[in-house]
C-alpha positions as a printed Julia matrix, in Angstrom:
147×3 Matrix{Float64}:
  25.95  -19.22   -8.07
  26.67  -16.01   -7.14
  24.76  -12.65   -7.83
  26.68   -9.41   -8.16
  26.64   -6.09   -5.82
  24.91   -4.44   -9.21
  22.13   -7.33   -9.22
  21.67   -7.51   -5.28
  21.23   -3.28   -5.37
  18.93   -3.77   -8.28
  16.78   -6.1    -6.06
  16.79   -4.24   -2.69
  15.8    -1.03   -4.72
  12.59   -2.99   -6.39
  11.96   -4.2    -2.51
  12.56   -0.08   -1.67
   9.7     0.23   -4.78
   7.01   -2.21   -4.05
   7.41   -1.5    -0.11
   6.02    2.97   -0.71
   3.47    1.69   -3.13
   2.26   -0.64   -0.32
   2.33    1.11    2.15
   4.73   -1.3     4.74
   5.75    1.01    6.98
   8.24   -1.94    8.48
   9.74   -2.75    5.5
  10.29    0.8     4.55
  11.83    1.91    7.72
  13.8    -1.62    7.23
  15.55   -0.69    4.05
  16.26    3.37    5.07
  17.97    2.06    8.0
  20.09   -0.08    5.72
  20.9     2.72    4.45
  18.98    3.01    0.94
  18.78    6.14   -0.57
  15.03    8.08    0.5
  15.14    9.77   -2.98
  15.43    7.77   -5.45
  14.33    4.22   -6.72
  17.52    3.39   -8.6
  20.67    4.61   -9.81
  18.91    5.29  -13.09
  16.74    7.57  -11.73
  17.47   11.68  -12.69
  16.75   14.96  -10.99
  13.08   15.23  -12.5
  11.82   11.78  -11.8
   9.01   10.58   -9.14
  10.44   10.21   -5.83
   9.79    7.97   -3.34
   8.61   10.9    -1.38
   5.9    11.9    -3.82
   5.02    8.24   -4.25
   3.76    7.95   -0.59
   2.77   11.69   -0.37
   0.33   10.97   -3.25
  -0.66    8.06   -2.19
  -1.95    8.83    1.83
   1.15    6.67    3.04
   1.62    9.54    6.3
   3.67    7.52    7.89
   6.21    6.76    4.92
   6.66   10.6     4.09
   7.7    11.15    7.9
   9.96    8.05    7.65
  11.53    9.28    4.38
  11.7    12.95    5.66
  13.8    11.86    8.71
  15.95   10.13    7.07
  16.46   12.93    4.81
  14.15   12.96    1.92
  14.69   16.06   -0.22
  10.94   17.83   -0.11
  12.53   20.08   -2.11
  12.83   17.78   -5.37
  10.35   19.08   -8.08
   8.93   16.39  -11.3
   9.59   17.56  -14.82
   6.79   16.41  -16.83
   7.32   17.77  -20.52
   7.31   21.1   -19.46
   5.81   20.68  -16.99
   7.1    21.66  -13.29
   5.69   20.87   -9.84
   6.98   20.38   -6.06
   5.46   17.8    -4.24
   2.7    20.46   -3.03
   1.78   21.37   -6.49
   2.09   17.87   -7.51
  -0.61   16.8    -4.76
  -2.63   19.51   -5.97
  -3.02   17.64   -9.52
  -2.52   13.43   -8.78
  -4.01   12.35   -5.34
  -6.08    9.8    -6.01
  -9.5    10.07   -5.37
  -9.8     6.61   -3.6
  -7.1     7.45   -0.67
  -9.74    9.3     1.31
 -13.19    8.13    2.11
 -14.46   11.13    2.62
 -12.91   13.96    1.29
  -9.67   13.66   -0.84
  -9.14   17.86   -0.95
  -8.88   17.34    3.28
  -6.51   14.67    2.48
  -4.28   16.91    0.16
  -4.56   19.75    2.54
  -3.21   17.13    5.65
  -0.33   15.75    3.9
   0.57   19.35    2.71
   0.56   20.31    6.24
   2.03   16.65    7.67
   5.04   17.66    5.24
   5.56   20.75    6.27
   5.89   19.61   10.4
   7.89   16.73    9.24
  10.7    18.82    7.96
  10.45   21.09   10.92
  10.41   18.47   13.3
  13.02   17.14   11.54
  14.72   20.43   11.42
  14.42   20.39   15.5
  16.44   17.55   15.44
  13.3    14.95   15.79
  11.51   16.82   18.35
   7.63   16.2    17.49
   5.59   19.46   16.99
   2.65   17.41   15.62
   1.47   13.76   15.71
  -1.18   12.1    13.69
  -3.95   10.5    15.58
  -6.75    8.4    14.13
  -6.14   10.37   10.55
  -6.07   13.83   11.83
  -2.8    16.02   12.24
  -2.71   16.94   15.52
  -0.67   20.25   16.85
   1.5    21.04   20.38
   0.98   20.85   23.65
  -2.19   19.74   23.81
  -2.28   18.03   20.66
  -5.26   20.3    18.99
  -6.69   18.99   16.18
  -5.94   21.34   13.11
């Protein structure tokens, strides 16, 4: 029995989707290193669909967001839901699961927005880190001051 390339691609894309939803950073990085696109789950995805970055951000998976952005994920992608068009920043304001942050979901939203901006900035600086995530808090600069 042989598996067609199309079927194999479908299996890998499903695994990528599961890894994003499960928050499995190791598996996400492995699949990205293998060449999977960071902007789509399947070939059938159209502009305006949810992207892996949108799912990871709304689930609070900071490190997966970083890995996707470093792999070239499009931060400017827009979700189109009927007449509503939302960027990832607007999407975070309306769809974050309140159960992902034990203390304050709003603080997670603000932290994720800042994290996305910093990851994009770092990617544009050829990977030079200006921010790091420590114990769930975003730290900036040489002294890594808490934001």
